[in-house]
Amino acid sequence: MRYSKLALAGIAAAVALAGCSKQSSDIKVGHVGPITGGIAHLGKDNENGARLAIEQANEAKIKLGGKEVKFVLLAEDDQADPKVGTTVAQKLVDAKVAGVVGHLNSGTSIPASPLYNGAGIPVISGSATNPKLTEQGFKTQFRVVGRDDQQGPAIASYLANNNKPKTVAVIDDATAYGEGIANEVEKTLKAAGIAVLPREKGTDKTTDWKAVLTKLKGRDPDAIFYGGMDATGGPLMKQGRELGITAAFAFGDGACTEEMAKLAGLAAEGLLCSQAGIPVAAADKGFLDAYKKKFNVDPILYAPFTYDAANLLIAAMKKADSPDPAKYLPELARITYKGATGEISFDGKGDRRNAEMTIFTMQGGKIVPLAVIKGGKTIPFAEFGK
């Protein structure tokens, strides 16, 4: 069979149009977190939350602009490294993603945020807590957890009121997150009239803390607060107990995981820690059951929040009837959404309104919630949600 040049051109155009049409129905959503390295377990937990939301959205056969769409998750590993974070952020910008969930760390979120803002791409973090992230004035930046200037005072006040220390040592890992929350803790303790020793520092890769701890042992603090992640916080606490330090140990959300029991063993018992949000156990049961069914494990820390972050992007697109960031960003900014972690809306900076803080302890190798702090009020966990 012979075809004229005109007919062949028409066929080629039709094929190209069909290809474009199929391509345009795929909506790319990015996720960024550390999938390799010492806190890969937290990065994967965050990614799983976003992935579950994307898969459920595809099962729901959502239509935008009258056409059924498919959401595709582009997951990137930033290794918790600021330089890698900006590299993968640019990669997602170049891929023309419609939105981003992440990054996990403040230290990668902050340097990546100008890239997303410059491209007009909405980004929602489910775990980055440094206040600077949303203080930059970027209209594309949101988060669904509280800030360190809420979390730091929460854990510091709980430590002060319940343990009543006279002297506290504060250590940080020299990251945007670790130093930021340590600063807030120190500020709150000093305001309460508690003596705070000169700051000690490590890095986000320090696992030998003996020199720092030996110095602190000589100063006999009643409590030690560490701003950093569980990969470094676990060895810190274990070595502290091995040196005979009996001080109470307290941590922020980065070390508020059951990984601490694996890294520190029995030494982890009794630690105090905070999370910038409700406990995983208090998340929506439908989410918890779906997560366990999909991944055959329970969520660790912030998966409910990244699940909500992905769903928020999708809900805003539905309200705008478009995946175009310029069209759905205004809807995202003014959205009120009932998620797995409760009702979510954003203030003018992109921070979650009325974000809760939770205080935990370690009992029998498990992180157990003690109290939820909301609106400045401390609620025993047994009474929360009643």
CSV table of C-alpha atoms in Angstrom, one decimal:
chain,number,residue,atom,x,y,z
A,1,MET,CA,0.0,0.0,0.0
A,2,ARG,CA,1.3,3.4,-1.0
A,3,TYR,CA,0.8,6.6,1.0
A,4,SER,CA,1.2,10.2,-0.3
A,5,LYS,CA,3.7,12.5,1.4
A,6,LEU,CA,0.8,14.5,2.7
A,7,ALA,CA,-0.8,11.4,4.2
A,8,LEU,CA,2.4,10.3,5.8
A,9,ALA,CA,2.9,13.7,7.3
A,10,GLY,CA,-0.6,13.5,8.7
A,11,ILE,CA,0.1,10.1,10.3
A,12,ALA,CA,3.3,11.4,11.8
A,13,ALA,CA,1.5,14.4,13.2
A,14,ALA,CA,-1.2,12.2,14.7
A,15,VAL,CA,1.4,9.9,16.3
A,16,ALA,CA,3.3,12.9,17.7
A,17,LEU,CA,0.0,14.4,19.1
A,18,ALA,CA,-0.9,11.1,20.7
A,19,GLY,CA,2.5,11.0,22.3
A,20,CYS,CA,2.2,14.5,23.6
A,21,SER,CA,-1.3,13.8,24.9
A,22,LYS,CA,-0.1,10.8,26.8
A,23,GLN,CA,2.9,12.7,28.2
A,24,SER,CA,0.7,15.6,29.3
A,25,SER,CA,-1.5,13.3,31.3
A,26,ASP,CA,1.5,12.3,33.5
A,27,ILE,CA,2.0,14.7,36.4
A,28,LYS,CA,5.4,14.4,38.0
A,29,VAL,CA,5.8,15.0,41.7
A,30,GLY,CA,9.2,15.0,43.3
A,31,HIS,CA,10.3,13.6,46.7
A,32,VAL,CA,13.7,14.3,48.2
A,33,GLY,CA,15.3,12.8,51.3
A,34,PRO,CA,18.4,10.8,52.3
A,35,ILE,CA,18.0,7.3,51.0
A,36,THR,CA,21.7,6.4,51.6
A,37,GLY,CA,23.8,7.2,54.7
A,38,GLY,CA,23.2,7.1,58.4
A,39,ILE,CA,19.6,8.4,58.4
A,40,ALA,CA,18.5,6.5,55.2
A,41,HIS,CA,15.8,4.8,57.3
A,42,LEU,CA,14.1,8.2,57.9
A,43,GLY,CA,14.5,9.2,54.3
A,44,LYS,CA,12.8,6.0,53.1
A,45,ASP,CA,10.1,6.4,55.7
A,46,ASN,CA,9.4,9.9,54.3
A,47,GLU,CA,9.5,8.6,50.7
A,48,ASN,CA,7.1,5.8,51.6
A,49,GLY,CA,4.5,8.3,52.9
A,50,ALA,CA,4.6,10.3,49.7
A,51,ARG,CA,4.6,7.1,47.5
A,52,LEU,CA,1.5,5.8,49.3
A,53,ALA,CA,-0.4,9.0,48.6
A,54,ILE,CA,0.6,9.0,44.9
A,55,GLU,CA,-0.5,5.4,44.4
A,56,GLN,CA,-3.8,6.0,46.2
A,57,ALA,CA,-4.4,9.1,44.0
A,58,ASN,CA,-3.8,7.0,40.8
A,59,GLU,CA,-6.3,4.3,42.1
A,60,ALA,CA,-8.9,7.1,42.5
A,61,LYS,CA,-8.5,7.9,38.7
A,62,ILE,CA,-8.5,11.7,39.3
A,63,LYS,CA,-9.4,14.0,36.4
A,64,LEU,CA,-7.9,17.4,35.8
A,65,GLY,CA,-9.1,19.6,33.0
A,66,GLY,CA,-11.6,16.9,32.0
A,67,LYS,CA,-8.8,14.4,31.5
A,68,GLU,CA,-7.8,11.4,33.7
A,69,VAL,CA,-4.3,11.9,34.9
A,70,LYS,CA,-1.5,9.7,36.3
A,71,PHE,CA,0.8,10.9,39.0
A,72,VAL,CA,4.4,9.8,38.8
A,73,LEU,CA,6.7,10.1,41.9
A,74,LEU,CA,10.3,11.1,41.0
A,75,ALA,CA,12.3,10.1,44.2
A,76,GLU,CA,15.7,11.6,44.7
A,77,ASP,CA,18.5,10.9,47.3
A,78,ASP,CA,20.1,14.1,48.7
A,79,GLN,CA,22.2,12.1,51.2
A,80,ALA,CA,21.4,14.8,53.8
A,81,ASP,CA,24.1,16.8,52.1
A,82,PRO,CA,23.4,20.5,51.2
A,83,LYS,CA,25.4,20.3,48.0
A,84,VAL,CA,23.7,17.2,46.8
A,85,GLY,CA,20.4,18.7,47.9
A,86,THR,CA,20.8,21.6,45.5
A,87,THR,CA,21.9,19.3,42.7
A,88,VAL,CA,18.8,17.0,42.9
A,89,ALA,CA,16.6,20.1,43.4
A,90,GLN,CA,17.9,21.4,40.0
A,91,LYS,CA,17.3,18.0,38.5
A,92,LEU,CA,13.6,18.1,39.6
A,93,VAL,CA,13.3,21.7,38.3
A,94,ASP,CA,14.7,20.6,35.0
A,95,ALA,CA,12.3,17.6,34.9
A,96,LYS,CA,9.4,20.2,35.3
A,97,VAL,CA,7.8,18.5,38.3
A,98,ALA,CA,4.5,20.0,39.3
A,99,GLY,CA,5.4,20.0,43.0
A,100,VAL,CA,7.9,18.6,45.5
A,101,VAL,CA,7.6,16.8,48.8
A,102,GLY,CA,10.7,17.3,51.0
A,103,HIS,CA,13.4,17.7,51.8
A,104,LEU,CA,13.8,15.8,55.0
A,105,ASN,CA,16.5,17.9,56.6
A,106,SER,CA,16.5,21.7,57.1
A,107,GLY,CA,20.2,21.7,56.0
A,108,THR,CA,19.2,20.5,52.5
A,109,SER,CA,15.7,22.2,52.4
A,110,ILE,CA,17.0,25.7,53.0
A,111,PRO,CA,19.6,25.8,50.2
A,112,ALA,CA,17.3,24.0,47.8
A,113,SER,CA,14.3,26.4,48.4
A,114,PRO,CA,15.5,29.3,46.2
A,115,LEU,CA,15.8,26.9,43.2
A,116,TYR,CA,12.2,25.8,43.6
A,117,ASN,CA,11.0,29.3,44.2
A,118,GLY,CA,12.8,30.6,41.1
A,119,ALA,CA,11.0,28.0,39.1
A,120,GLY,CA,7.6,28.6,40.8
A,121,ILE,CA,7.4,25.1,42.0
A,122,PRO,CA,5.4,24.5,45.3
A,123,VAL,CA,7.4,22.4,47.8
A,124,ILE,CA,6.0,21.0,51.1
A,125,SER,CA,8.4,19.6,53.7
A,126,GLY,CA,7.0,17.0,56.1
A,127,SER,CA,10.0,17.2,58.5
A,128,ALA,CA,12.2,20.3,58.1
A,129,THR,CA,11.8,22.4,61.2
A,130,ASN,CA,14.4,25.2,61.1
A,131,PRO,CA,12.4,28.5,61.2
A,132,LYS,CA,14.6,30.0,58.4
A,133,LEU,CA,13.0,27.8,55.8
A,134,THR,CA,9.8,29.7,55.8
A,135,GLU,CA,11.3,33.1,57.0
A,136,GLN,CA,12.9,33.6,53.6
A,137,GLY,CA,9.6,34.9,52.1
A,138,PHE,CA,9.2,32.3,49.4
A,139,LYS,CA,5.6,31.9,48.4
A,140,THR,CA,6.3,28.4,47.1
A,141,GLN,CA,7.6,27.0,50.4
A,142,PHE,CA,5.3,25.2,52.9
A,143,ARG,CA,5.7,22.7,55.8
A,144,VAL,CA,3.2,20.5,57.6
A,145,VAL,CA,5.2,20.2,60.9
A,146,GLY,CA,6.0,22.8,63.5
A,147,ARG,CA,9.1,24.9,63.8
A,148,ASP,CA,12.2,24.6,66.0
A,149,ASP,CA,11.2,27.8,67.8
A,150,GLN,CA,8.1,25.9,68.9
A,151,GLN,CA,9.8,22.5,69.3
A,152,GLY,CA,12.9,23.7,71.2
A,153,PRO,CA,10.8,25.5,73.9
A,154,ALA,CA,8.5,22.5,74.2
A,155,ILE,CA,11.2,19.9,75.0
A,156,ALA,CA,13.2,22.5,77.1
A,157,SER,CA,10.1,23.4,79.1
A,158,TYR,CA,9.2,19.8,79.7
A,159,LEU,CA,12.7,19.0,80.8
A,160,ALA,CA,12.8,22.0,83.1
A,161,ASN,CA,9.4,21.4,84.7
A,162,ASN,CA,9.7,17.6,85.1
A,163,ASN,CA,13.4,17.0,85.7
A,164,LYS,CA,14.1,20.3,87.4
A,165,PRO,CA,17.8,20.5,86.4
A,166,LYS,CA,20.1,23.2,87.8
A,167,THR,CA,22.7,22.8,85.1
A,168,VAL,CA,22.3,21.6,81.5
A,169,ALA,CA,24.9,20.9,78.8
A,170,VAL,CA,23.9,21.5,75.2
A,171,ILE,CA,25.5,19.8,72.2
A,172,ASP,CA,24.8,20.2,68.5
A,173,ASP,CA,25.9,18.6,65.2
A,174,ALA,CA,26.7,21.9,63.5
A,175,THR,CA,23.9,21.4,60.9
A,176,ALA,CA,21.1,23.9,60.3
A,177,TYR,CA,18.7,21.6,62.1
A,178,GLY,CA,20.9,20.6,65.0
A,179,GLU,CA,22.3,24.0,65.8
A,180,GLY,CA,18.9,25.6,65.3
A,181,ILE,CA,17.0,23.5,67.8
A,182,ALA,CA,19.9,23.6,70.3
A,183,ASN,CA,19.8,27.4,70.2
A,184,GLU,CA,16.1,27.4,70.9
A,185,VAL,CA,16.5,24.9,73.8
A,186,GLU,CA,19.3,27.0,75.3
A,187,LYS,CA,17.3,30.2,75.0
A,188,THR,CA,14.3,28.6,76.8
A,189,LEU,CA,16.4,27.1,79.6
A,190,LYS,CA,18.2,30.4,80.3
A,191,ALA,CA,14.9,32.2,80.4
A,192,ALA,CA,13.8,29.7,83.1
A,193,GLY,CA,16.9,30.6,85.2
A,194,ILE,CA,18.7,27.3,84.5
A,195,ALA,CA,22.5,27.4,84.0
A,196,VAL,CA,23.6,26.3,80.6
A,197,LEU,CA,27.3,25.2,80.0
A,198,PRO,CA,29.3,26.5,77.1
A,199,ARG,CA,28.1,24.8,73.8
A,200,GLU,CA,29.8,21.6,72.7
A,201,LYS,CA,29.8,20.6,69.0
A,202,GLY,CA,30.2,17.6,66.8
A,203,THR,CA,29.2,17.0,63.2
A,204,ASP,CA,26.4,15.0,61.6
A,205,LYS,CA,28.9,12.1,61.2
A,206,THR,CA,30.4,12.1,64.7
A,207,THR,CA,30.2,8.8,66.4
A,208,ASP,CA,33.1,9.1,68.9
A,209,TRP,CA,31.9,11.5,71.6
A,210,LYS,CA,34.3,10.4,74.4
A,211,ALA,CA,36.3,13.7,74.4
A,212,VAL,CA,33.2,15.9,74.6
A,213,LEU,CA,31.6,13.6,77.2
A,214,THR,CA,34.7,13.4,79.4
A,215,LYS,CA,34.8,17.2,79.5
A,216,LEU,CA,31.2,17.3,80.4
A,217,LYS,CA,31.5,14.7,83.1
A,218,GLY,CA,33.9,16.9,84.9
A,219,ARG,CA,31.3,19.6,84.9
A,220,ASP,CA,28.5,17.3,86.3
A,221,PRO,CA,25.4,18.6,84.4
A,222,ASP,CA,22.0,17.4,85.5
A,223,ALA,CA,20.8,17.1,81.9
A,224,ILE,CA,22.3,16.9,78.4
A,225,PHE,CA,20.4,18.1,75.3
A,226,TYR,CA,21.7,17.0,71.9
A,227,GLY,CA,20.6,18.7,68.6
A,228,GLY,CA,21.1,16.1,65.9
A,229,MET,CA,19.9,12.9,64.4
A,230,ASP,CA,19.6,9.4,65.8
A,231,ALA,CA,22.7,8.1,63.9
A,232,THR,CA,24.9,10.3,66.0
A,233,GLY,CA,22.7,10.7,69.1
A,234,GLY,CA,22.6,7.0,69.8
A,235,PRO,CA,26.4,6.7,70.1
A,236,LEU,CA,26.4,9.9,72.2
A,237,MET,CA,24.0,8.5,74.8
A,238,LYS,CA,25.6,5.0,74.9
A,239,GLN,CA,29.1,6.4,75.4
A,240,GLY,CA,27.8,8.8,78.1
A,241,ARG,CA,26.4,6.0,80.1
A,242,GLU,CA,29.5,4.0,79.6
A,243,LEU,CA,31.5,6.9,81.1
A,244,GLY,CA,29.2,6.9,84.1
A,245,ILE,CA,27.3,10.0,83.3
A,246,THR,CA,23.9,9.9,85.1
A,247,ALA,CA,22.4,13.1,83.6
A,248,ALA,CA,19.1,13.0,81.9
A,249,PHE,CA,19.5,12.9,78.1
A,250,ALA,CA,17.1,14.9,75.9
A,251,PHE,CA,16.8,15.2,72.1
A,252,GLY,CA,14.8,16.8,69.3
A,253,ASP,CA,12.8,15.0,66.7
A,254,GLY,CA,15.9,13.9,64.7
A,255,ALA,CA,16.8,11.5,67.5
A,256,CYS,CA,13.3,10.7,68.6
A,257,THR,CA,13.1,7.2,67.0
A,258,GLU,CA,13.4,3.6,68.1
A,259,GLU,CA,16.7,3.5,66.2
A,260,MET,CA,18.1,5.0,69.4
A,261,ALA,CA,17.4,1.7,71.2
A,262,LYS,CA,19.3,-0.2,68.5
A,263,LEU,CA,22.3,2.2,68.6
A,264,ALA,CA,22.4,2.9,72.4
A,265,GLY,CA,21.0,-0.4,73.7
A,266,LEU,CA,19.7,-0.2,77.3
A,267,ALA,CA,21.4,3.2,77.7
A,268,ALA,CA,18.5,4.7,75.7
A,269,GLU,CA,16.0,3.9,78.4
A,270,GLY,CA,14.4,7.0,79.9
A,271,LEU,CA,15.6,9.5,77.3
A,272,LEU,CA,13.3,12.4,76.6
A,273,CYS,CA,12.6,13.7,73.1
A,274,SER,CA,10.2,15.8,71.1
A,275,GLN,CA,8.6,15.5,67.7
A,276,ALA,CA,7.2,18.4,65.7
A,277,GLY,CA,3.8,17.0,65.3
A,278,ILE,CA,1.4,14.3,66.6
A,279,PRO,CA,2.8,10.9,67.4
A,280,VAL,CA,2.7,8.3,64.6
A,281,ALA,CA,0.3,6.2,66.7
A,282,ALA,CA,-2.2,9.1,66.7
A,283,ALA,CA,-2.3,9.4,62.9
A,284,ASP,CA,-5.4,8.4,61.0
A,285,LYS,CA,-6.0,4.6,61.3
A,286,GLY,CA,-6.8,4.3,57.6
A,287,PHE,CA,-3.3,5.7,56.8
A,288,LEU,CA,-1.6,3.4,59.3
A,289,ASP,CA,-3.3,0.3,58.0
A,290,ALA,CA,-2.6,1.2,54.4
A,291,TYR,CA,1.1,1.9,55.1
A,292,LYS,CA,1.5,-1.4,57.0
A,293,LYS,CA,-0.2,-3.3,54.2
A,294,LYS,CA,1.9,-1.6,51.5
A,295,PHE,CA,5.3,-1.7,53.1
A,296,ASN,CA,5.0,-4.4,55.7
A,297,VAL,CA,6.4,-2.2,58.4
A,298,ASP,CA,5.0,0.6,60.6
A,299,PRO,CA,5.8,4.3,59.9
A,300,ILE,CA,8.8,5.5,61.8
A,301,LEU,CA,8.5,9.2,62.3
A,302,TYR,CA,7.3,11.6,59.6
A,303,ALA,CA,5.7,9.4,57.0
A,304,PRO,CA,2.2,10.6,58.0
A,305,PHE,CA,3.3,14.1,57.3
A,306,THR,CA,4.8,13.4,53.9
A,307,TYR,CA,1.7,11.5,53.0
A,308,ASP,CA,-0.3,14.6,53.9
A,309,ALA,CA,2.1,16.8,52.0
A,310,ALA,CA,1.7,14.8,48.8
A,311,ASN,CA,-2.1,14.8,49.2
A,312,LEU,CA,-2.1,18.5,49.8
A,313,LEU,CA,-0.4,19.1,46.4
A,314,ILE,CA,-3.0,16.9,44.7
A,315,ALA,CA,-5.9,18.4,46.6
A,316,ALA,CA,-4.8,21.9,45.5
A,317,MET,CA,-4.5,20.7,41.9
A,318,LYS,CA,-8.0,19.4,42.1
A,319,LYS,CA,-9.3,22.7,43.5
A,320,ALA,CA,-7.6,24.5,40.6
A,321,ASP,CA,-8.6,21.8,38.1
A,322,SER,CA,-5.0,22.0,36.9
A,323,PRO,CA,-1.5,20.7,37.7
A,324,ASP,CA,0.0,24.0,36.6
A,325,PRO,CA,1.9,25.4,39.6
A,326,ALA,CA,0.9,29.0,38.7
A,327,LYS,CA,-2.8,28.0,38.9
A,328,TYR,CA,-2.9,25.7,41.9
A,329,LEU,CA,-0.4,27.5,44.1
A,330,PRO,CA,-3.0,30.1,45.3
A,331,GLU,CA,-5.3,27.2,46.2
A,332,LEU,CA,-2.6,25.5,48.2
A,333,ALA,CA,-1.9,28.7,50.1
A,334,ARG,CA,-5.5,29.0,51.3
A,335,ILE,CA,-6.4,25.4,51.6
A,336,THR,CA,-8.0,23.7,54.6
A,337,TYR,CA,-7.4,20.0,54.5
A,338,LYS,CA,-8.3,17.1,56.8
A,339,GLY,CA,-5.3,14.8,56.6
A,340,ALA,CA,-3.8,11.8,58.4
A,341,THR,CA,-2.2,14.2,60.9
A,342,GLY,CA,-5.3,16.3,61.5
A,343,GLU,CA,-6.6,19.5,60.0
A,344,ILE,CA,-4.0,21.5,58.0
A,345,SER,CA,-4.0,25.1,56.8
A,346,PHE,CA,-1.1,27.5,56.3
A,347,ASP,CA,-0.3,30.9,57.6
A,348,GLY,CA,1.2,33.6,55.4
A,349,LYS,CA,4.7,32.2,55.7
A,350,GLY,CA,3.7,28.7,54.7
A,351,ASP,CA,3.9,27.3,58.2
A,352,ARG,CA,1.2,25.0,59.5
A,353,ARG,CA,-1.3,26.7,61.8
A,354,ASN,CA,-1.7,25.4,65.4
A,355,ALA,CA,1.0,22.7,64.9
A,356,GLU,CA,1.3,20.3,67.8
A,357,MET,CA,4.4,19.2,69.6
A,358,THR,CA,4.8,15.8,71.3
A,359,ILE,CA,7.1,14.8,74.1
A,360,PHE,CA,8.2,11.1,74.3
A,361,THR,CA,10.3,8.8,76.4
A,362,MET,CA,12.0,5.5,75.7
A,363,GLN,CA,10.5,2.5,77.5
A,364,GLY,CA,11.4,-1.1,76.8
A,365,GLY,CA,13.1,0.0,73.5
A,366,LYS,CA,9.9,1.7,72.3
A,367,ILE,CA,9.3,5.5,71.9
A,368,VAL,CA,6.3,6.2,74.1
A,369,PRO,CA,4.3,9.5,73.9
A,370,LEU,CA,4.0,11.3,77.2
A,371,ALA,CA,2.3,14.6,76.3
A,372,VAL,CA,1.1,16.7,73.4
A,373,ILE,CA,1.6,20.4,73.5
A,374,LYS,CA,-0.9,22.5,71.5
A,375,GLY,CA,-1.5,26.2,71.7
A,376,GLY,CA,0.9,26.4,74.7
A,377,LYS,CA,-1.1,23.9,76.7
A,378,THR,CA,0.4,20.5,77.8
A,379,ILE,CA,-2.0,17.7,77.4
A,380,PRO,CA,-1.2,14.2,78.8
A,381,PHE,CA,-1.2,11.8,75.8
A,382,ALA,CA,-3.9,9.6,77.4
A,383,GLU,CA,-6.2,12.6,77.2
A,384,PHE,CA,-5.2,13.8,73.8
A,385,GLY,CA,-7.9,13.4,71.2
A,386,LYS,CA,-10.7,12.7,73.7
